[in-house]
Protein backbone atom coordinates (compact mmCIF):
# COMPACT_ATOMS: atom_id res chain seq x y z
CA MET A 1 -37.55 -29.92 20.70
CA LYS A 2 -35.37 -27.04 19.54
CA SER A 3 -36.47 -27.36 15.84
CA PHE A 4 -40.05 -27.22 16.81
CA LEU A 5 -39.84 -23.96 18.65
CA LYS A 6 -37.87 -22.53 16.22
CA THR A 7 -40.42 -23.14 13.43
CA LEU A 8 -42.94 -22.18 15.93
CA LYS A 9 -41.69 -19.06 16.92
CA GLU A 10 -40.53 -17.96 13.21
CA SER A 11 -44.52 -18.54 12.11
CA GLN A 12 -45.66 -16.25 14.96
CA LYS A 13 -45.96 -12.36 14.80
CA PRO A 14 -44.22 -10.40 17.69
CA PHE A 15 -45.65 -11.59 20.92
CA GLN A 16 -47.49 -8.45 22.15
CA ALA A 17 -48.91 -7.75 18.80
CA THR A 18 -50.29 -11.53 18.40
CA LEU A 19 -51.44 -11.51 22.12
CA GLN A 20 -53.09 -8.11 21.51
CA ALA A 21 -55.08 -9.15 18.28
CA LEU A 22 -56.01 -12.61 19.42
CA THR A 23 -57.27 -11.79 22.98
CA SER A 24 -58.94 -8.50 22.17
CA THR A 25 -62.11 -8.17 24.02
CA ASN A 26 -63.41 -6.55 21.36
CA ALA A 27 -62.93 -9.57 19.00
CA GLN A 28 -65.99 -11.35 17.57
CA PRO A 29 -66.33 -15.12 18.86
CA LEU A 30 -66.45 -17.68 16.18
CA THR A 31 -70.14 -18.00 16.80
CA SER A 32 -72.11 -15.80 18.72
CA THR A 33 -76.01 -14.89 19.79
CA ASN A 34 -74.92 -11.30 19.87
CA ALA A 35 -77.48 -10.74 22.36
CA GLN A 36 -77.86 -7.51 23.88
CA THR A 37 -76.75 -7.06 27.42
CA SER A 38 -79.70 -6.90 29.91
CA THR A 39 -79.85 -4.43 32.61
CA SER A 40 -82.63 -5.52 34.72
CA THR A 41 -82.34 -6.72 38.37
CA ASN A 42 -85.80 -8.24 38.65
CA ALA A 43 -85.48 -11.71 38.99
CA GLN A 44 -88.94 -12.70 39.00
CA SER A 45 -89.03 -11.34 35.11
CA PHE A 46 -85.81 -13.32 34.42
CA SER A 47 -86.28 -17.22 33.48
CA CYS A 48 -84.43 -20.07 31.74
CA ASP A 49 -87.16 -19.21 28.86
CA ASN A 50 -85.66 -16.14 27.65
CA ILE A 51 -81.69 -16.72 27.96
CA PRO A 52 -80.72 -16.37 24.70
CA GLY A 53 -78.74 -19.47 23.38
CA ILE A 54 -80.33 -22.09 25.93
CA PRO A 55 -82.22 -24.74 23.85
CA GLN A 56 -85.65 -24.89 25.07
CA ASN A 57 -86.87 -27.94 22.97
CA GLY A 58 -85.48 -31.40 22.12
CA ASN A 59 -82.91 -33.08 24.03
CA GLU A 60 -83.06 -32.33 27.75
CA TYR A 61 -79.16 -32.74 28.00
CA SER A 62 -78.74 -30.09 25.40
CA LYS A 63 -80.17 -27.71 27.70
CA LEU A 64 -78.31 -28.77 30.57
CA LEU A 65 -75.28 -28.44 28.40
CA GLY A 66 -76.21 -24.89 27.90
CA TYR A 67 -76.97 -24.08 31.68
CA SER A 68 -73.37 -25.01 32.19
CA LEU A 69 -72.03 -22.65 29.88
CA TYR A 70 -74.29 -20.07 31.14
CA PHE A 71 -72.63 -20.69 34.56
CA PHE A 72 -69.20 -19.96 33.57
CA GLU A 73 -70.44 -16.70 32.06
CA ALA A 74 -71.94 -16.00 35.69
CA GLN A 75 -68.10 -16.52 36.66
CA ARG A 76 -66.49 -14.00 34.70
CA SER A 77 -64.39 -11.14 35.80
CA GLY A 78 -63.24 -8.18 33.72
CA VAL A 79 -65.09 -6.08 31.29
CA LEU A 80 -68.12 -8.24 29.93
CA PRO A 81 -68.70 -8.73 26.35
CA ALA A 82 -71.64 -7.20 24.54
CA ASN A 83 -73.38 -10.65 24.29
CA ASN A 84 -73.25 -11.09 28.08
CA ARG A 85 -76.17 -13.16 29.25
CA VAL A 86 -76.10 -12.63 33.18
CA PRO A 87 -78.23 -9.39 33.85
CA TRP A 88 -76.94 -9.21 37.38
CA ARG A 89 -73.25 -9.46 36.66
CA HIS A 90 -71.62 -6.22 35.73
CA ASN A 91 -67.72 -5.10 34.92
CA SER A 92 -65.68 -5.90 37.84
CA ALA A 93 -62.28 -6.09 39.10
CA LEU A 94 -61.14 -3.76 36.51
CA THR A 95 -57.69 -2.66 38.12
CA ASP A 96 -56.44 -6.45 38.48
CA GLY A 97 -52.56 -6.41 38.07
CA HIS A 98 -51.97 -2.84 38.42
CA ASP A 99 -50.21 -3.57 41.56
CA VAL A 100 -47.37 -5.13 39.74
CA GLY A 101 -47.92 -2.84 36.63
CA LEU A 102 -49.76 -5.59 34.49
CA ASP A 103 -53.36 -5.98 33.23
CA LEU A 104 -54.73 -9.23 35.03
CA THR A 105 -58.32 -8.35 34.57
CA GLY A 106 -60.74 -10.84 33.12
CA GLY A 107 -60.49 -14.61 33.60
CA TYR A 108 -63.05 -16.15 35.87
CA TYR A 109 -63.78 -16.15 39.75
CA ASP A 110 -63.26 -19.44 41.23
CA ALA A 111 -66.14 -20.05 43.26
CA GLY A 112 -69.16 -18.15 45.04
CA ASP A 113 -66.69 -15.48 45.98
CA TYR A 114 -64.20 -13.07 43.98
CA LEU A 115 -60.66 -14.75 44.05
CA LYS A 116 -58.95 -15.75 40.92
CA PHE A 117 -56.64 -18.72 41.24
CA THR A 118 -54.63 -20.23 38.15
CA LEU A 119 -54.37 -23.97 39.66
CA PRO A 120 -58.09 -24.75 39.82
CA LEU A 121 -58.93 -22.66 36.76
CA SER A 122 -56.30 -24.38 34.64
CA TRP A 123 -57.84 -28.20 35.40
CA SER A 124 -60.91 -26.94 34.71
CA LEU A 125 -60.05 -25.70 31.31
CA THR A 126 -58.19 -28.69 30.62
CA ILE A 127 -61.31 -30.86 31.29
CA VAL A 128 -63.58 -28.84 29.28
CA SER A 129 -61.36 -29.22 26.51
CA TRP A 130 -60.42 -32.59 26.58
CA GLY A 131 -64.43 -33.51 26.99
CA ALA A 132 -64.75 -31.46 23.79
CA LEU A 133 -62.39 -32.78 22.01
CA GLU A 134 -64.00 -36.46 22.69
CA TRP A 135 -67.60 -35.21 22.59
CA PHE A 136 -67.56 -31.96 20.41
CA GLU A 137 -70.54 -33.33 18.16
CA GLY A 138 -72.73 -33.15 21.72
CA TYR A 139 -72.02 -29.19 21.37
CA GLN A 140 -72.69 -29.13 17.61
CA LEU A 141 -76.21 -30.80 18.18
CA SER A 142 -76.97 -28.42 20.70
CA GLY A 143 -76.21 -25.17 19.20
CA GLN A 144 -73.57 -24.64 21.75
CA THR A 145 -70.30 -24.21 19.74
CA GLY A 146 -69.93 -20.67 19.90
CA HIS A 147 -70.56 -20.55 23.57
CA LEU A 148 -68.09 -23.33 24.13
CA TYR A 149 -65.45 -21.06 22.27
CA ASP A 150 -66.23 -18.13 24.26
CA MET A 151 -65.99 -19.99 27.24
CA VAL A 152 -62.68 -21.83 26.73
CA LYS A 153 -61.09 -18.69 25.11
CA TRP A 154 -62.19 -16.20 27.99
CA GLY A 155 -60.04 -18.56 30.37
CA THR A 156 -57.08 -19.01 28.23
CA ASP A 157 -56.86 -15.41 27.36
CA TRP A 158 -56.41 -14.67 30.98
CA LEU A 159 -53.72 -17.49 31.33
CA LEU A 160 -51.65 -15.77 28.70
CA LYS A 161 -51.92 -12.46 30.64
CA ALA A 162 -51.17 -14.38 33.64
CA HIS A 163 -47.78 -15.28 31.98
CA PRO A 164 -46.00 -12.27 31.01
CA SER A 165 -42.59 -14.02 30.60
CA PRO A 166 -41.25 -17.56 30.40
CA THR A 167 -40.32 -17.75 33.97
CA ILE A 168 -43.31 -15.85 35.45
CA LEU A 169 -46.87 -16.91 36.13
CA TYR A 170 -49.63 -15.00 38.41
CA VAL A 171 -51.46 -17.75 40.32
CA GLU A 172 -53.59 -15.69 42.37
CA VAL A 173 -55.55 -12.15 42.47
CA GLY A 174 -57.25 -11.07 45.54
CA ILE A 175 -56.73 -12.25 48.92
CA ASP A 176 -58.93 -14.53 51.02
CA THR A 177 -58.64 -12.45 54.18
CA VAL A 178 -60.06 -9.51 52.50
CA ASP A 179 -62.37 -11.08 50.25
CA HIS A 180 -64.21 -13.51 52.63
CA ASP A 181 -64.93 -10.58 54.70
CA TYR A 182 -67.33 -9.39 52.24
CA TRP A 183 -70.81 -10.76 50.84
CA GLY A 184 -72.50 -9.08 48.25
CA PRO A 185 -72.88 -7.89 44.43
CA ASP A 186 -69.68 -7.77 42.06
CA THR A 187 -70.07 -3.75 42.19
CA GLY A 188 -69.06 -3.68 45.96
CA MET A 189 -66.33 -6.23 45.89
CA PRO A 190 -63.54 -5.09 48.60
CA TYR A 191 -60.06 -4.03 47.85
CA PRO A 192 -56.98 -4.26 47.85
CA ARG A 193 -56.66 -7.35 45.45
CA PRO A 194 -53.23 -8.15 45.47
CA SER A 195 -51.39 -10.28 42.53
CA PHE A 196 -49.46 -13.16 43.78
CA CYS A 197 -46.94 -14.77 41.26
CA ILE A 198 -44.19 -17.66 41.04
CA ASP A 199 -41.03 -16.96 39.28
CA ALA A 200 -37.18 -18.12 38.63
CA SER A 201 -36.48 -17.79 42.67
CA ARG A 202 -39.78 -18.76 43.98
CA HIS A 203 -40.90 -22.09 41.96
CA GLY A 204 -44.37 -23.49 41.74
CA THR A 205 -43.93 -26.74 39.52
CA ASP A 206 -47.57 -27.96 39.94
CA VAL A 207 -49.21 -24.68 38.89
CA ALA A 208 -47.01 -24.15 36.12
CA ALA A 209 -47.40 -27.75 34.63
CA GLU A 210 -50.90 -27.47 35.17
CA ALA A 211 -51.34 -24.23 33.01
CA ALA A 212 -49.24 -25.90 30.53
CA ALA A 213 -51.62 -28.67 30.23
CA ALA A 214 -54.64 -26.23 29.97
CA LEU A 215 -53.30 -24.27 27.06
CA ALA A 216 -51.92 -27.23 25.24
CA SER A 217 -55.26 -28.93 25.65
CA ALA A 218 -57.03 -25.84 24.39
CA SER A 219 -54.57 -25.45 21.63
CA LEU A 220 -55.75 -28.66 20.39
CA LEU A 221 -59.25 -27.55 20.48
CA PHE A 222 -59.06 -24.29 18.68
CA ARG A 223 -56.87 -25.93 15.91
CA THR A 224 -58.67 -28.81 15.37
CA LYS A 225 -62.42 -27.93 16.11
CA PHE A 226 -62.38 -24.16 15.73
CA ASN A 227 -59.80 -23.85 12.93
CA GLN A 228 -57.93 -20.83 14.70
CA PRO A 229 -54.20 -21.98 14.01
CA ASP A 230 -52.73 -18.84 15.02
CA TYR A 231 -54.57 -18.58 18.38
CA ALA A 232 -53.73 -22.20 18.68
CA ASP A 233 -49.90 -21.43 17.85
CA LEU A 234 -49.69 -18.81 20.66
CA LEU A 235 -51.19 -21.03 23.29
CA LEU A 236 -49.25 -24.03 22.39
CA GLN A 237 -45.97 -21.61 22.65
CA HIS A 238 -46.85 -20.51 25.90
CA ALA A 239 -47.59 -24.10 26.94
CA VAL A 240 -44.16 -25.25 26.08
CA ASP A 241 -42.46 -22.47 27.98
CA LEU A 242 -44.42 -23.11 30.96
CA PHE A 243 -43.58 -26.75 30.70
CA ASN A 244 -40.00 -25.81 30.72
CA PHE A 245 -40.49 -23.52 33.75
CA ALA A 246 -42.28 -26.54 35.56
CA GLU A 247 -39.39 -28.80 34.94
CA THR A 248 -36.67 -26.46 36.35
CA LYS A 249 -35.23 -27.52 39.77
CA PRO A 250 -35.86 -27.52 42.67
CA HIS A 251 -39.12 -28.95 42.36
CA GLN A 252 -41.88 -27.76 44.87
CA VAL A 253 -45.54 -27.30 45.22
CA TYR A 254 -46.60 -23.43 44.77
CA THR A 255 -48.00 -22.94 47.96
CA VAL A 256 -44.20 -22.82 49.14
CA ALA A 257 -43.85 -19.59 47.21
CA VAL A 258 -47.29 -18.53 47.63
CA PRO A 259 -48.63 -19.45 50.81
CA GLN A 260 -51.41 -16.98 50.35
CA ALA A 261 -53.25 -19.84 48.36
CA LYS A 262 -53.23 -22.22 51.21
CA GLU A 263 -56.61 -21.71 52.44
CA ALA A 264 -58.36 -22.20 49.10
CA TYR A 265 -56.13 -24.36 47.18
CA GLU A 266 -53.35 -25.97 48.90
CA SER A 267 -51.31 -28.57 46.56
CA SER A 268 -50.57 -31.72 47.86
CA ARG A 269 -47.97 -32.82 45.11
CA TYR A 270 -46.52 -31.95 41.71
CA ASP A 271 -45.23 -35.08 40.21
CA ASP A 272 -48.63 -35.95 39.09
CA LYS A 273 -48.83 -32.55 37.14
CA LEU A 274 -45.65 -32.97 35.68
CA VAL A 275 -46.65 -36.23 33.91
CA PHE A 276 -50.02 -34.76 33.07
CA ALA A 277 -48.56 -31.64 31.18
CA ALA A 278 -46.30 -33.78 29.20
CA LEU A 279 -48.90 -35.97 27.86
CA TRP A 280 -50.93 -32.98 26.71
CA LEU A 281 -47.91 -31.49 25.15
CA PHE A 282 -47.55 -34.72 23.39
CA GLN A 283 -50.83 -34.59 22.04
CA ALA A 284 -50.76 -30.77 21.22
CA THR A 285 -47.24 -31.21 19.25
CA ASN A 286 -46.86 -34.73 18.17
CA GLN A 287 -43.16 -34.66 19.53
CA ILE A 288 -42.46 -38.21 20.99
CA GLY A 289 -40.03 -36.55 23.66
CA TYR A 290 -43.05 -35.52 25.63
CA LEU A 291 -44.17 -38.92 25.83
CA ASP A 292 -40.84 -40.26 26.89
CA LYS A 293 -40.44 -37.49 29.59
CA ALA A 294 -44.29 -38.20 31.11
CA ILE A 295 -42.80 -42.21 31.11
CA HIS A 296 -39.78 -40.92 33.07
CA TYR A 297 -41.52 -38.71 35.35
CA PHE A 298 -43.99 -41.41 36.11
CA TYR A 299 -41.22 -44.00 37.07
CA GLU A 300 -39.05 -41.24 38.69
CA PHE A 301 -42.11 -40.40 41.35
CA SER A 302 -43.26 -44.17 41.58
CA GLN A 303 -47.00 -43.17 40.69
CA ASP A 304 -48.33 -46.44 40.12
CA GLU A 305 -51.21 -47.93 42.38
CA TRP A 306 -52.79 -44.46 43.43
CA THR A 307 -56.34 -44.80 44.44
CA SER A 308 -57.25 -41.38 44.98
CA ALA A 309 -60.01 -39.58 43.40
CA ILE A 310 -59.21 -37.51 40.66
CA ASN A 311 -59.54 -33.80 40.66
CA TRP A 312 -57.65 -30.49 40.58
CA ASP A 313 -55.11 -31.63 43.08
CA ASP A 314 -54.43 -35.26 42.19
CA HIS A 315 -54.17 -36.50 38.39
CA SER A 316 -52.83 -39.81 38.82
CA GLY A 317 -56.06 -41.70 37.46
CA SER A 318 -56.36 -39.63 34.87
CA ASN A 319 -52.57 -39.92 33.99
CA TYR A 320 -53.33 -43.67 33.71
CA ILE A 321 -55.94 -43.23 31.34
CA LEU A 322 -53.81 -40.73 28.94
CA PHE A 323 -51.19 -43.41 29.03
CA ALA A 324 -53.18 -46.16 27.90
CA MET A 325 -54.94 -44.14 25.12
CA LEU A 326 -51.77 -42.57 23.55
CA THR A 327 -49.42 -45.55 23.88
CA GLU A 328 -51.93 -47.60 21.90
CA ARG A 329 -52.38 -44.50 19.69
CA VAL A 330 -48.57 -44.50 18.47
CA GLY A 331 -48.37 -48.08 18.49
CA ARG A 332 -46.29 -48.88 21.59
CA ASP A 333 -47.35 -51.64 23.89
CA CYS A 334 -50.32 -50.38 25.79
CA SER A 335 -50.94 -53.45 27.62
CA PRO A 336 -49.16 -52.52 31.17
CA TRP A 337 -50.76 -49.08 30.58
CA LYS A 338 -54.17 -50.52 30.38
CA ALA A 339 -53.55 -53.09 33.22
CA GLU A 340 -52.99 -49.77 35.38
CA ALA A 341 -55.77 -47.72 34.25
CA GLU A 342 -58.18 -50.76 34.53
CA LYS A 343 -56.86 -51.61 37.95
CA TYR A 344 -57.67 -48.00 38.90
CA LEU A 345 -61.20 -47.93 37.39
CA ASP A 346 -62.34 -51.39 38.27
CA GLY A 347 -61.49 -50.29 41.98
CA MET A 348 -63.87 -47.43 41.88
CA VAL A 349 -66.56 -49.44 40.04
CA ASN A 350 -66.51 -52.33 42.09
CA GLN A 351 -65.44 -50.34 45.14
CA ARG A 352 -62.14 -52.34 45.66
CA HIS A 353 -60.04 -49.13 46.75
CA LYS A 354 -59.79 -48.70 50.59
CA GLU A 355 -62.32 -46.14 51.75
CA CYS A 356 -64.21 -46.41 48.71
CA HIS A 357 -68.11 -47.28 48.59
CA LEU A 358 -71.46 -46.35 47.56
CA THR A 359 -74.14 -44.73 49.88
CA LYS A 360 -77.35 -46.34 50.17
CA GLY A 361 -78.42 -44.23 47.37
CA GLY A 362 -75.75 -45.24 45.18
CA LEU A 363 -73.24 -42.34 45.06
CA LEU A 364 -69.72 -43.24 44.92
CA TRP A 365 -67.92 -41.89 48.26
CA LEU A 366 -64.05 -41.83 48.95
CA LYS A 367 -63.33 -40.93 52.23
CA GLY A 368 -61.84 -37.58 52.77
CA ASP A 369 -62.48 -36.57 49.19
CA SER A 370 -66.13 -36.78 49.15
CA ASP A 371 -66.60 -35.61 52.54
CA SER A 372 -67.08 -31.73 50.60
CA ALA A 373 -67.79 -32.04 46.90
CA SER A 374 -69.28 -35.30 46.80
CA LEU A 375 -70.72 -34.97 43.40
CA ASN A 376 -67.45 -33.78 41.94
CA VAL A 377 -65.92 -37.11 43.01
CA ALA A 378 -68.39 -38.99 41.18
CA LEU A 379 -68.40 -36.88 37.98
CA ASN A 380 -64.93 -36.66 37.54
CA ILE A 381 -64.68 -40.44 38.06
CA SER A 382 -67.69 -40.71 35.38
CA PHE A 383 -65.65 -38.43 33.12
CA ALA A 384 -62.81 -40.91 33.31
CA LEU A 385 -64.91 -43.96 32.74
CA LEU A 386 -66.66 -42.85 29.50
CA VAL A 387 -63.44 -41.29 28.09
CA TYR A 388 -61.66 -44.74 28.52
CA ALA A 389 -64.67 -47.04 27.83
CA ARG A 390 -64.09 -47.73 24.31
CA HIS A 391 -60.30 -48.48 24.95
CA ALA A 392 -61.00 -51.37 27.70
CA THR A 393 -59.57 -54.62 27.22
CA THR A 394 -62.89 -56.57 27.18
CA SER A 395 -66.63 -55.85 26.18
CA ASP A 396 -67.69 -56.84 29.65
CA LYS A 397 -65.37 -53.90 30.98
CA THR A 398 -66.94 -51.33 28.57
CA LYS A 399 -70.39 -52.07 29.37
CA SER A 400 -69.44 -52.07 33.07
CA TYR A 401 -67.44 -48.67 32.96
CA THR A 402 -70.31 -47.00 30.81
CA ASN A 403 -73.13 -48.24 33.10
CA PHE A 404 -71.42 -47.08 36.43
CA ALA A 405 -70.60 -43.54 34.67
CA LEU A 406 -74.48 -43.49 33.92
CA SER A 407 -75.72 -44.20 37.17
CA GLN A 408 -73.53 -41.52 38.86
CA ILE A 409 -74.96 -38.79 36.19
CA ASP A 410 -78.43 -40.30 36.96
CA TYR A 411 -77.97 -39.72 40.85
CA SER A 412 -76.97 -36.16 40.36
CA LEU A 413 -79.86 -35.57 37.90
CA GLY A 414 -82.58 -37.01 40.40
CA ARG A 415 -82.19 -40.72 40.69
CA ASN A 416 -81.36 -40.31 44.37
CA PRO A 417 -83.42 -40.68 47.49
CA LEU A 418 -84.55 -37.22 47.94
CA ASN A 419 -85.32 -37.12 44.09
CA LYS A 420 -83.12 -33.99 43.93
CA VAL A 421 -81.71 -32.40 41.01
CA TYR A 422 -78.10 -31.04 41.87
CA VAL A 423 -78.20 -28.52 39.22
CA VAL A 424 -79.31 -25.16 39.85
CA GLY A 425 -82.18 -24.07 37.90
CA ALA A 426 -82.78 -27.35 36.19
CA HIS A 427 -85.70 -28.39 38.07
CA HIS A 428 -88.30 -27.29 40.98
CA SER A 429 -86.15 -29.72 43.23
CA SER A 430 -82.83 -27.97 42.16
CA PRO A 431 -81.08 -26.04 44.93
CA LYS A 432 -82.20 -22.72 45.44
CA ASN A 433 -79.32 -21.41 47.76
CA PRO A 434 -76.07 -21.97 46.31
CA HIS A 435 -73.35 -20.61 48.44
CA HIS A 436 -72.53 -17.50 45.97
CA ALA A 437 -72.22 -14.03 47.04
CA GLY A 438 -73.40 -12.30 43.58
CA ALA A 439 -76.42 -14.76 42.73
CA SER A 440 -77.71 -14.47 46.68
CA GLY A 441 -78.69 -10.90 46.57
CA GLY A 442 -77.67 -10.60 50.18
CA THR A 443 -75.17 -7.94 51.48
CA ASP A 444 -74.56 -9.14 55.01
CA ILE A 445 -71.71 -10.86 55.66
CA GLY A 446 -73.13 -11.61 59.30
CA ASN A 447 -75.96 -13.39 57.82
CA ILE A 448 -75.54 -14.87 54.70
CA ARG A 449 -78.76 -17.06 54.85
CA HIS A 450 -80.73 -13.87 54.02
CA PRO A 451 -82.72 -13.25 51.73
CA PRO A 452 -84.02 -17.17 52.70
CA VAL A 453 -84.20 -17.72 48.42
CA SER A 454 -81.39 -16.41 46.37
CA ARG A 455 -82.28 -13.41 44.26
CA TYR A 456 -81.07 -14.78 41.29
CA VAL A 457 -80.73 -18.05 39.72
CA LEU A 458 -77.33 -19.33 39.07
CA TYR A 459 -78.45 -21.43 36.03
CA GLY A 460 -76.34 -24.67 35.50
CA ALA A 461 -74.17 -24.31 38.66
CA VAL A 462 -73.36 -27.87 40.00
CA VAL A 463 -73.23 -27.74 43.84
CA GLY A 464 -71.10 -29.72 46.07
CA GLY A 465 -73.46 -32.26 46.94
CA PRO A 466 -75.11 -34.60 49.49
CA ASP A 467 -73.57 -36.23 52.59
CA LYS A 468 -72.62 -39.59 52.81
CA LYS A 469 -76.06 -40.39 54.02
CA ASP A 470 -77.43 -38.96 50.80
CA LYS A 471 -79.15 -35.82 52.68
CA TYR A 472 -78.80 -32.38 51.17
CA ASN A 473 -79.50 -29.34 53.21
CA ASP A 474 -80.13 -26.53 50.92
CA ASP A 475 -78.17 -23.77 53.06
CA ARG A 476 -75.62 -21.57 51.61
CA GLU A 477 -73.89 -21.15 54.67
CA ASP A 478 -73.37 -24.98 54.38
CA TYR A 479 -70.40 -24.50 51.69
CA ALA A 480 -69.40 -28.12 52.11
CA ARG A 481 -72.47 -29.14 50.56
CA SER A 482 -73.80 -25.77 48.54
CA GLU A 483 -70.63 -24.28 47.33
CA VAL A 484 -70.32 -23.93 43.55
CA THR A 485 -66.77 -23.99 41.50
CA LEU A 486 -65.21 -23.85 38.27
CA ASP A 487 -63.84 -27.34 38.52
CA TYR A 488 -67.43 -28.56 39.71
CA ASN A 489 -68.94 -27.62 36.61
CA ALA A 490 -66.13 -28.78 34.16
CA PRO A 491 -66.72 -32.76 34.11
CA PHE A 492 -70.56 -32.05 34.22
CA GLN A 493 -70.39 -30.07 31.28
CA SER A 494 -68.45 -32.67 29.50
CA LEU A 495 -70.39 -35.37 30.42
CA MET A 496 -73.73 -33.57 29.16
CA ALA A 497 -72.08 -33.31 25.86
CA TYR A 498 -71.54 -37.00 26.05
CA GLN A 499 -75.06 -37.49 27.00
CA VAL A 500 -76.29 -35.35 24.11
CA MET A 501 -74.74 -37.81 21.68
CA HIS A 502 -75.39 -40.82 23.38
CA ALA A 503 -78.47 -41.18 25.67
CA ASN A 504 -81.26 -43.14 25.07
CA TYR A 505 -83.40 -41.77 28.20
CA PRO A 506 -83.98 -38.71 29.36
CA PRO A 507 -82.86 -37.20 32.65
CA PRO A 508 -84.81 -39.11 35.78
CA TYR A 509 -85.97 -35.67 36.77
CA LEU A 510 -88.31 -35.61 34.01
CA ALA A 511 -90.43 -38.15 35.92
CA TYR A 512 -90.86 -36.28 38.89
């Protein structure tokens, strides 16, 4: 470990100069459409046909992949780049971090409001990076590698800002008691926007580990797919420091130190995230010690036989898959890990887990987890199934995992009792009213249903999804169904990259 860190540090320029050079908002992306920013606010004249960079012909999944990347652009905070494609978004939150003497501008708003949270952002970046490492060809075939580069880097640049020293990590900017009393465009967001951090005396094991995983996975992406070794080294150094911080005792969830985050993203555990981060650091560094740490934490906290959903709060299922893949890769006995992974996945596919069933329309439903964000549960499991499928112990399992994952993707794209496409702007049946203040065009917190149809189309946003009876009410006030978030789109985007490469039939909605 020490020799690795010494080599890495000696290869870098002084931290501040490197950070400024590599995260500059004026830096040109690897590939870019260089489209000019539009100043139009007329929603009627703006359609998917004139969004630069969205594929219009050929593979329909390429268009959906492009839409998802557009959604992430619609969530940008800070000074927008010259190639901004979202005409109703503006430079915003330009004083973030000033209350603590830092520049915390940039990054992404987490959902339909104007708050920024490190925990769900980090999870989302990891899932996007993981998916891109698995199915990068999908981005290449769709002409989306430049937008992928910009999308991930916009998030990782902010994480670097949020980690100004080894034992400080900013985990929230803005506060719900102020932000949620406002409904309107980004030009009028309310203040103050306080900044909240964890530090050496106020630990947050879970969020520090989560950010470490995000930066480690992104470093792999920038090193192996974008040939950006300097930036990859910078990300990796921060990932190592954050993991060391996460390991510092006493271990605790970050909402003990930052109770202001409880309402939005209250974390229930940290042990799974220590394992998750160690597994990603092993991949990013090839240091076998990280794999050994992951195994140690797995057994220390008895993480076997979990049956909960995969999401920003629970990584157990994804850890089983990573263990199986990585032990196989290094030639260790992977059979117990594959058994654990397949017990978990079989339970989802065959609904053997407690409180797990299919709706009448065929959507995977986990009681509690699916009560809000039902599609996120199904799409995260689909992501896990497709990542693992080729590693399964039998060809029958490979087929079973693949077919089940495709059934959940198809459900989200129209093969459901309502023939509804749960991706905004993709089809005439798509939701028109996602829970999103900026896209709505409304300004009345007392009546967020006005206007009756959102003024701007939030192309690519995946909504929370239907209820357990396969019903969906297109009502932005019903945030359990209509909310949009970074972590809802992360698995969807990766799945669309997979579909670009492998699908042998078009999305179901083309038949309607």
